[in-house]
RNA sequence: GGCGCCGUGGCGGAGUGGUUACGCAGAGGUCUGCAAAACCUUGUACACCGGUUCGAAUCCGGUCGGUGCCUCCA
């Protein structure tokens, strides 16, 4: 498996720390509002990553956290906690907001998108003792300092290699838009523990050796990754936006304590744009899965749209592009339905399904080249459409479709029609042969209402799902 | 201002120093009761300017353009 590693800026061969085990940590959602299609794009890619690793034979242990506290509205450690802000907006407590969006996200990810559930999905609020212990260790090593009535901060100047992931130019940060928060020793310093504002009661706050408050956002990933996966992990994934701050700070904290490289491979997905520009609330182009189904498109088509571009490419979303993906998917399912309708065609011309499956696997082993994998899938299906499926090839074809589902997460195992529907098709054939077009067409339109389309080909009538 | 990414045929989007990516859409044709599908034919792409090379869209430099993070948003 070759993967592009942000840390080395190169596409490296995956060499796990303890093969065949591969540990994967994915930065999860902050559960304070409705997830949008851009959020899901990232998880679709990492889902295929995990599926590919498993297909290769690795024993994957995956953690994906749930950020339910501490994520501020600014990377400057100023501003509000997104959770508390969401609570205010919805007239709920922060705890209720978290529960609400965890439920929604869960439904969308695992019911609608059909992603694989990670082995662990820890909530930051469930790991407060571990986070406090983590900060205590940082403090013991002299990496922290206090800003009165604000919080405990990590002193990034004490690290020689701070910013190695992002290749940060610390000097360059000074004159820019990024203004140092008051009291910080260095612009890049970040909070590991924030105090509850004086005279205010937060929904989420805990006692700590430094006073009542809540953990810094970056801390949770470091603490939970360590608690669940150990001092070192193989692969850490996340959005490209997390490179300069969040992941940089995770590395700083963890490596101070363990003295070892945190993650061996850092994978980052680019963001998908909408209408050629970034997804942003102020631009009003924040779409959800609901919007997709409301327009009559399928969630599976959206997955296909995402996988049609590489995870490191800035993808684009428009309704026209989604329509193209939907058409492509419809063609796939129409051909996949042939698994129930073998023809007495020439066996010698059949596709080599084992080879075809291997082609997909090889593409994904090449830094998760999903567009290339889909091209291979398209070519295989096109061949079946062209020559039909021989009776003896039904089983290999099904095996192939299963591997497509397992590795790409695209389910083309189209269900068979009912006996009744089969009888209707047979009945229509009788009328058709008798040139009784009226009756023949009536049956056809009745089937259409049941979601079954018919095509009279040179080899007879073929059905497909609409 | 700092850091980064990208520029491929109508749209989306891979890849490679010399060979058809692939998909969607379009055009012409064959077939066909109709419909749908299929099949055949069709686009000879790689921002621009230099350089390296026998040969570059693919490597190097520059120019122009777009876009992202640093601020609500993955």
PDB file of N, CA and C (backbone and C1' of nucleotides) in Angstrom, chain B residues 22-54:
ATOM      1  P     C B  22     -11.023   4.957 -22.206  1.00  0.00           P
ATOM      2  O5'   C B  22     -11.853   5.040 -20.849  1.00  0.00           O
ATOM      3  C5'   C B  22     -11.864   3.974 -19.926  1.00  0.00           C
ATOM      4  C4'   C B  22     -12.502   4.430 -18.642  1.00  0.00           C
ATOM      5  C3'   C B  22     -13.840   5.146 -18.834  1.00  0.00           C
ATOM      6  O3'   C B  22     -14.897   4.238 -19.030  1.00  0.00           O
ATOM      7  C1'   C B  22     -12.499   6.418 -17.381  1.00  0.00           C
ATOM      8  P     G B  23     -16.136   4.645 -19.911  1.00  0.00           P
ATOM      9  O5'   G B  23     -16.915   5.639 -18.961  1.00  0.00           O
ATOM     10  C5'   G B  23     -17.374   5.190 -17.690  1.00  0.00           C
ATOM     11  C4'   G B  23     -17.886   6.349 -16.892  1.00  0.00           C
ATOM     12  C3'   G B  23     -18.958   7.179 -17.572  1.00  0.00           C
ATOM     13  O3'   G B  23     -20.234   6.568 -17.467  1.00  0.00           O
ATOM     14  C1'   G B  23     -17.350   8.607 -16.617  1.00  0.00           C
ATOM     15  P     C B  24     -21.288   6.714 -18.601  1.00  0.00           P
ATOM     16  O5'   C B  24     -21.722   8.241 -18.451  1.00  0.00           O
ATOM     17  C5'   C B  24     -22.411   8.671 -17.282  1.00  0.00           C
ATOM     18  C4'   C B  24     -22.597  10.164 -17.305  1.00  0.00           C
ATOM     19  C3'   C B  24     -23.226  10.728 -18.580  1.00  0.00           C
ATOM     20  O3'   C B  24     -24.629  10.557 -18.599  1.00  0.00           O
ATOM     21  C1'   C B  24     -21.392  12.065 -17.962  1.00  0.00           C
ATOM     22  P     A B  25     -25.359  10.383 -20.001  1.00  0.00           P
ATOM     23  O5'   A B  25     -25.094  11.797 -20.704  1.00  0.00           O
ATOM     24  C5'   A B  25     -25.748  12.971 -20.216  1.00  0.00           C
ATOM     25  C4'   A B  25     -25.247  14.181 -20.944  1.00  0.00           C
ATOM     26  C3'   A B  25     -25.422  14.174 -22.457  1.00  0.00           C
ATOM     27  O3'   A B  25     -26.739  14.512 -22.853  1.00  0.00           O
ATOM     28  C1'   A B  25     -23.256  14.909 -21.934  1.00  0.00           C
ATOM     29  P     G B  26     -27.329  13.869 -24.200  1.00  0.00           P
ATOM     30  O5'   G B  26     -26.433  14.540 -25.342  1.00  0.00           O
ATOM     31  C5'   G B  26     -26.465  15.945 -25.530  1.00  0.00           C
ATOM     32  C4'   G B  26     -25.521  16.351 -26.628  1.00  0.00           C
ATOM     33  C3'   G B  26     -25.728  15.689 -27.984  1.00  0.00           C
ATOM     34  O3'   G B  26     -26.820  16.253 -28.693  1.00  0.00           O
ATOM     35  C1'   G B  26     -23.426  15.785 -27.496  1.00  0.00           C
ATOM     36  P     A B  27     -27.630  15.328 -29.711  1.00  0.00           P
ATOM     37  O5'   A B  27     -26.616  15.205 -30.935  1.00  0.00           O
ATOM     38  C5'   A B  27     -26.231  16.373 -31.663  1.00  0.00           C
ATOM     39  C4'   A B  27     -25.286  15.993 -32.770  1.00  0.00           C
ATOM     40  C3'   A B  27     -25.740  14.826 -33.639  1.00  0.00           C
ATOM     41  O3'   A B  27     -26.664  15.225 -34.629  1.00  0.00           O
ATOM     42  C1'   A B  27     -23.488  14.495 -33.016  1.00  0.00           C
ATOM     43  P     G B  28     -27.827  14.183 -35.058  1.00  0.00           P
ATOM     44  O5'   G B  28     -27.063  13.171 -36.014  1.00  0.00           O
ATOM     45  C5'   G B  28     -26.551  13.627 -37.256  1.00  0.00           C
ATOM     46  C4'   G B  28     -25.734  12.547 -37.899  1.00  0.00           C
ATOM     47  C3'   G B  28     -26.428  11.192 -38.033  1.00  0.00           C
ATOM     48  O3'   G B  28     -27.349  11.129 -39.112  1.00  0.00           O
ATOM     49  C1'   G B  28     -24.253  10.877 -37.207  1.00  0.00           C
ATOM     50  P     G B  29     -28.655  10.179 -38.955  1.00  0.00           P
ATOM     51  O5'   G B  29     -28.033   8.713 -39.031  1.00  0.00           O
ATOM     52  C5'   G B  29     -27.457   8.255 -40.247  1.00  0.00           C
ATOM     53  C4'   G B  29     -26.702   6.979 -40.012  1.00  0.00           C
ATOM     54  C3'   G B  29     -27.533   5.754 -39.643  1.00  0.00           C
ATOM     55  O3'   G B  29     -28.156   5.156 -40.768  1.00  0.00           O
ATOM     56  C1'   G B  29     -25.620   5.852 -38.265  1.00  0.00           C
ATOM     57  P     U B  30     -29.500   4.279 -40.553  1.00  0.00           P
ATOM     58  O5'   U B  30     -28.945   2.951 -39.888  1.00  0.00           O
ATOM     59  C5'   U B  30     -28.103   2.067 -40.642  1.00  0.00           C
ATOM     60  C4'   U B  30     -27.782   0.850 -39.820  1.00  0.00           C
ATOM     61  C3'   U B  30     -28.990   0.115 -39.257  1.00  0.00           C
ATOM     62  O3'   U B  30     -29.560  -0.767 -40.211  1.00  0.00           O
ATOM     63  C1'   U B  30     -27.389   0.401 -37.541  1.00  0.00           C
ATOM     64  P     C B  31     -31.148  -1.027 -40.196  1.00  0.00           P
ATOM     65  O5'   C B  31     -31.404  -1.731 -38.801  1.00  0.00           O
ATOM     66  C5'   C B  31     -30.851  -3.028 -38.538  1.00  0.00           C
ATOM     67  C4'   C B  31     -31.100  -3.388 -37.090  1.00  0.00           C
ATOM     68  C3'   C B  31     -32.556  -3.314 -36.659  1.00  0.00           C
ATOM     69  O3'   C B  31     -33.250  -4.505 -36.995  1.00  0.00           O
ATOM     70  C1'   C B  31     -31.194  -2.222 -35.052  1.00  0.00           C
ATOM     71  P     U B  32     -34.723  -4.420 -37.585  1.00  0.00           P
ATOM     72  O5'   U B  32     -35.598  -3.957 -36.346  1.00  0.00           O
ATOM     73  C5'   U B  32     -35.639  -4.737 -35.153  1.00  0.00           C
ATOM     74  C4'   U B  32     -36.267  -3.931 -34.056  1.00  0.00           C
ATOM     75  C3'   U B  32     -37.654  -3.388 -34.383  1.00  0.00           C
ATOM     76  O3'   U B  32     -38.642  -4.342 -34.051  1.00  0.00           O
ATOM     77  C1'   U B  32     -36.288  -1.667 -33.451  1.00  0.00           C
ATOM     78  P     G B  33     -39.873  -4.576 -34.989  1.00  0.00           P
ATOM     79  O5'   G B  33     -40.731  -3.257 -34.785  1.00  0.00           O
ATOM     80  C5'   G B  33     -41.581  -2.783 -35.819  1.00  0.00           C
ATOM     81  C4'   G B  33     -42.716  -1.999 -35.223  1.00  0.00           C
ATOM     82  C3'   G B  33     -42.327  -0.950 -34.205  1.00  0.00           C
ATOM     83  O3'   G B  33     -41.855   0.229 -34.833  1.00  0.00           O
ATOM     84  C1'   G B  33     -44.166  -2.171 -33.391  1.00  0.00           C
ATOM     85  P     C B  34     -40.592   0.937 -34.227  1.00  0.00           P
ATOM     86  O5'   C B  34     -41.182   1.588 -32.900  1.00  0.00           O
ATOM     87  C5'   C B  34     -42.228   2.558 -32.974  1.00  0.00           C
ATOM     88  C4'   C B  34     -42.756   2.819 -31.595  1.00  0.00           C
ATOM     89  C3'   C B  34     -41.721   3.185 -30.555  1.00  0.00           C
ATOM     90  O3'   C B  34     -41.346   4.554 -30.644  1.00  0.00           O
ATOM     91  C1'   C B  34     -43.192   1.589 -29.652  1.00  0.00           C
ATOM     92  P     A B  35     -39.862   4.937 -30.358  1.00  0.00           P
ATOM     93  O5'   A B  35     -39.700   4.543 -28.823  1.00  0.00           O
ATOM     94  C5'   A B  35     -40.413   5.274 -27.823  1.00  0.00           C
ATOM     95  C4'   A B  35     -40.198   4.637 -26.482  1.00  0.00           C
ATOM     96  C3'   A B  35     -38.746   4.488 -26.051  1.00  0.00           C
ATOM     97  O3'   A B  35     -38.223   5.689 -25.545  1.00  0.00           O
ATOM     98  C1'   A B  35     -39.926   2.493 -25.594  1.00  0.00           C
ATOM     99  P     A B  36     -36.735   6.051 -25.863  1.00  0.00           P
ATOM    100  O5'   A B  36     -35.934   5.027 -24.963  1.00  0.00           O
ATOM    101  C5'   A B  36     -36.024   5.087 -23.535  1.00  0.00           C
ATOM    102  C4'   A B  36     -35.480   3.829 -22.944  1.00  0.00           C
ATOM    103  C3'   A B  36     -34.043   3.491 -23.327  1.00  0.00           C
ATOM    104  O3'   A B  36     -33.099   4.203 -22.570  1.00  0.00           O
ATOM    105  C1'   A B  36     -35.385   1.586 -23.584  1.00  0.00           C
ATOM    106  P     A B  37     -31.741   4.580 -23.234  1.00  0.00           P
ATOM    107  O5'   A B  37     -31.012   3.165 -23.359  1.00  0.00           O
ATOM    108  C5'   A B  37     -30.691   2.424 -22.191  1.00  0.00           C
ATOM    109  C4'   A B  37     -30.343   1.018 -22.578  1.00  0.00           C
ATOM    110  C3'   A B  37     -29.123   0.857 -23.469  1.00  0.00           C
ATOM    111  O3'   A B  37     -27.923   0.905 -22.740  1.00  0.00           O
ATOM    112  C1'   A B  37     -30.883  -0.448 -24.314  1.00  0.00           C
ATOM    113  P     A B  38     -26.607   1.358 -23.462  1.00  0.00           P
ATOM    114  O5'   A B  38     -26.367   0.170 -24.495  1.00  0.00           O
ATOM    115  C5'   A B  38     -26.088  -1.148 -24.037  1.00  0.00           C
ATOM    116  C4'   A B  38     -26.038  -2.091 -25.209  1.00  0.00           C
ATOM    117  C3'   A B  38     -25.009  -1.709 -26.268  1.00  0.00           C
ATOM    118  O3'   A B  38     -23.730  -2.196 -25.925  1.00  0.00           O
ATOM    119  C1'   A B  38     -27.081  -2.137 -27.306  1.00  0.00           C
ATOM    120  P     C B  39     -22.461  -1.336 -26.239  1.00  0.00           P
ATOM    121  O5'   C B  39     -22.306  -1.576 -27.798  1.00  0.00           O
ATOM    122  C5'   C B  39     -22.127  -2.892 -28.315  1.00  0.00           C
ATOM    123  C4'   C B  39     -22.253  -2.844 -29.815  1.00  0.00           C
ATOM    124  C3'   C B  39     -21.424  -1.760 -30.483  1.00  0.00           C
ATOM    125  O3'   C B  39     -20.074  -2.158 -30.657  1.00  0.00           O
ATOM    126  C1'   C B  39     -23.618  -1.692 -31.333  1.00  0.00           C
ATOM    127  P     C B  40     -18.948  -1.076 -30.547  1.00  0.00           P
ATOM    128  O5'   C B  40     -19.036  -0.401 -31.980  1.00  0.00           O
ATOM    129  C5'   C B  40     -18.819  -1.183 -33.148  1.00  0.00           C
ATOM    130  C4'   C B  40     -19.059  -0.323 -34.366  1.00  0.00           C
ATOM    131  C3'   C B  40     -18.356   1.027 -34.350  1.00  0.00           C
ATOM    132  O3'   C B  40     -17.005   0.918 -34.737  1.00  0.00           O
ATOM    133  C1'   C B  40     -20.606   1.315 -35.014  1.00  0.00           C
ATOM    134  P     U B  41     -15.967   1.912 -34.117  1.00  0.00           P
ATOM    135  O5'   U B  41     -16.353   3.268 -34.856  1.00  0.00           O
ATOM    136  C5'   U B  41     -16.261   3.378 -36.267  1.00  0.00           C
ATOM    137  C4'   U B  41     -16.792   4.712 -36.710  1.00  0.00           C
ATOM    138  C3'   U B  41     -16.225   5.908 -35.976  1.00  0.00           C
ATOM    139  O3'   U B  41     -14.939   6.271 -36.460  1.00  0.00           O
ATOM    140  C1'   U B  41     -18.567   6.155 -36.167  1.00  0.00           C
ATOM    141  P     U B  42     -13.950   6.933 -35.452  1.00  0.00           P
ATOM    142  O5'   U B  42     -14.650   8.335 -35.200  1.00  0.00           O
ATOM    143  C5'   U B  42     -14.903   9.229 -36.280  1.00  0.00           C
ATOM    144  C4'   U B  42     -15.588  10.455 -35.778  1.00  0.00           C
ATOM    145  C3'   U B  42     -14.935  11.102 -34.570  1.00  0.00           C
ATOM    146  O3'   U B  42     -13.833  11.916 -34.966  1.00  0.00           O
ATOM    147  C1'   U B  42     -17.274  10.982 -34.233  1.00  0.00           C
ATOM    148  P     G B  43     -12.493  11.822 -34.172  1.00  0.00           P
ATOM    149  O5'   G B  43     -12.572  13.106 -33.245  1.00  0.00           O
ATOM    150  C5'   G B  43     -13.099  14.338 -33.750  1.00  0.00           C
ATOM    151  C4'   G B  43     -13.344  15.271 -32.593  1.00  0.00           C
ATOM    152  C3'   G B  43     -12.088  15.583 -31.773  1.00  0.00           C
ATOM    153  O3'   G B  43     -11.456  16.738 -32.284  1.00  0.00           O
ATOM    154  C1'   G B  43     -13.937  15.028 -30.352  1.00  0.00           C
ATOM    155  P     U B  44     -10.328  16.633 -33.424  1.00  0.00           P
ATOM    156  O5'   U B  44      -8.978  17.214 -32.755  1.00  0.00           O
ATOM    157  C5'   U B  44      -8.859  17.102 -31.361  1.00  0.00           C
ATOM    158  C4'   U B  44      -8.189  15.793 -30.997  1.00  0.00           C
ATOM    159  C3'   U B  44      -6.674  15.867 -30.780  1.00  0.00           C
ATOM    160  O3'   U B  44      -6.354  16.442 -29.548  1.00  0.00           O
ATOM    161  C1'   U B  44      -7.176  13.911 -31.994  1.00  0.00           C
ATOM    162  P     A B  45      -4.992  17.086 -29.293  1.00  0.00           P
ATOM    163  O5'   A B  45      -5.277  17.873 -27.951  1.00  0.00           O
ATOM    164  C5'   A B  45      -6.375  18.796 -27.889  1.00  0.00           C
ATOM    165  C4'   A B  45      -6.776  18.972 -26.456  1.00  0.00           C
ATOM    166  C3'   A B  45      -5.603  19.064 -25.482  1.00  0.00           C
ATOM    167  O3'   A B  45      -5.161  20.390 -25.384  1.00  0.00           O
ATOM    168  C1'   A B  45      -7.201  17.515 -24.681  1.00  0.00           C
ATOM    169  P     C B  46      -3.651  20.748 -25.693  1.00  0.00           P
ATOM    170  O5'   C B  46      -3.037  21.012 -24.252  1.00  0.00           O
ATOM    171  C5'   C B  46      -3.829  21.637 -23.236  1.00  0.00           C
ATOM    172  C4'   C B  46      -3.771  20.761 -22.010  1.00  0.00           C
ATOM    173  C3'   C B  46      -2.457  20.854 -21.240  1.00  0.00           C
ATOM    174  O3'   C B  46      -2.757  21.614 -20.089  1.00  0.00           O
ATOM    175  C1'   C B  46      -3.299  18.603 -21.419  1.00  0.00           C
ATOM    176  P     A B  47      -1.751  22.671 -19.517  1.00  0.00           P
ATOM    177  O5'   A B  47      -2.106  24.035 -20.256  1.00  0.00           O
ATOM    178  C5'   A B  47      -3.434  24.347 -20.649  1.00  0.00           C
ATOM    179  C4'   A B  47      -3.542  25.842 -20.806  1.00  0.00           C
ATOM    180  C3'   A B  47      -2.290  26.489 -21.379  1.00  0.00           C
ATOM    181  O3'   A B  47      -2.348  26.525 -22.789  1.00  0.00           O
ATOM    182  C1'   A B  47      -2.924  27.603 -19.391  1.00  0.00           C
ATOM    183  P     C B  48      -1.001  26.297 -23.628  1.00  0.00           P
ATOM    184  O5'   C B  48      -0.258  27.695 -23.426  1.00  0.00           O
ATOM    185  C5'   C B  48      -0.831  28.900 -23.929  1.00  0.00           C
ATOM    186  C4'   C B  48       0.024  30.064 -23.513  1.00  0.00           C
ATOM    187  C3'   C B  48       1.505  29.895 -23.829  1.00  0.00           C
ATOM    188  O3'   C B  48       1.793  30.287 -25.171  1.00  0.00           O
ATOM    189  C1'   C B  48       1.264  30.599 -21.594  1.00  0.00           C
ATOM    190  P     C B  49       3.059  29.608 -25.919  1.00  0.00           P
ATOM    191  O5'   C B  49       4.266  30.282 -25.145  1.00  0.00           O
ATOM    192  C5'   C B  49       4.469  31.689 -25.237  1.00  0.00           C
ATOM    193  C4'   C B  49       5.712  32.056 -24.480  1.00  0.00           C
ATOM    194  C3'   C B  49       6.920  31.187 -24.758  1.00  0.00           C
ATOM    195  O3'   C B  49       7.568  31.569 -25.954  1.00  0.00           O
ATOM    196  C1'   C B  49       6.701  31.503 -22.422  1.00  0.00           C
ATOM    197  P     G B  50       8.657  30.557 -26.586  1.00  0.00           P
ATOM    198  O5'   G B  50       9.915  30.884 -25.696  1.00  0.00           O
ATOM    199  C5'   G B  50      10.922  29.921 -25.560  1.00  0.00           C
ATOM    200  C4'   G B  50      11.763  30.229 -24.354  1.00  0.00           C
ATOM    201  C3'   G B  50      12.723  29.114 -24.012  1.00  0.00           C
ATOM    202  O3'   G B  50      13.902  29.220 -24.785  1.00  0.00           O
ATOM    203  C1'   G B  50      11.506  29.674 -22.082  1.00  0.00           C
ATOM    204  P     G B  51      14.405  27.900 -25.549  1.00  0.00           P
ATOM    205  O5'   G B  51      15.018  27.061 -24.353  1.00  0.00           O
ATOM    206  C5'   G B  51      16.018  27.659 -23.520  1.00  0.00           C
ATOM    207  C4'   G B  51      16.232  26.830 -22.295  1.00  0.00           C
ATOM    208  C3'   G B  51      16.562  25.364 -22.530  1.00  0.00           C
ATOM    209  O3'   G B  51      17.925  25.187 -22.872  1.00  0.00           O
ATOM    210  C1'   G B  51      14.958  25.542 -20.813  1.00  0.00           C
ATOM    211  P     U B  52      18.363  23.937 -23.757  1.00  0.00           P
ATOM    212  O5'   U B  52      18.172  22.717 -22.760  1.00  0.00           O
ATOM    213  C5'   U B  52      18.992  22.590 -21.603  1.00  0.00           C
ATOM    214  C4'   U B  52      18.639  21.321 -20.864  1.00  0.00           C
ATOM    215  C3'   U B  52      18.579  20.065 -21.722  1.00  0.00           C
ATOM    216  O3'   U B  52      19.868  19.514 -21.940  1.00  0.00           O
ATOM    217  C1'   U B  52      16.667  20.167 -20.341  1.00  0.00           C
ATOM    218  P     U B  53      20.264  19.055 -23.411  1.00  0.00           P
ATOM    219  O5'   U B  53      19.289  17.829 -23.667  1.00  0.00           O
ATOM    220  C5'   U B  53      19.368  16.658 -22.858  1.00  0.00           C
ATOM    221  C4'   U B  53      18.262  15.710 -23.229  1.00  0.00           C
ATOM    222  C3'   U B  53      18.140  15.411 -24.718  1.00  0.00           C
ATOM    223  O3'   U B  53      19.060  14.403 -25.124  1.00  0.00           O
ATOM    224  C1'   U B  53      16.006  15.894 -23.832  1.00  0.00           C
ATOM    225  P     C B  54      19.830  14.584 -26.493  1.00  0.00           P
ATOM    226  O5'   C B  54      18.690  14.313 -27.574  1.00  0.00           O
ATOM    227  C5'   C B  54      18.937  14.623 -28.953  1.00  0.00           C
ATOM    228  C4'   C B  54      17.794  14.103 -29.790  1.00  0.00           C
ATOM    229  C3'   C B  54      16.404  14.462 -29.286  1.00  0.00           C
ATOM    230  O3'   C B  54      16.023  15.750 -29.726  1.00  0.00           O
ATOM    231  C1'   C B  54      16.486  12.156 -29.786  1.00  0.00           C
TER     232        C B  54
END
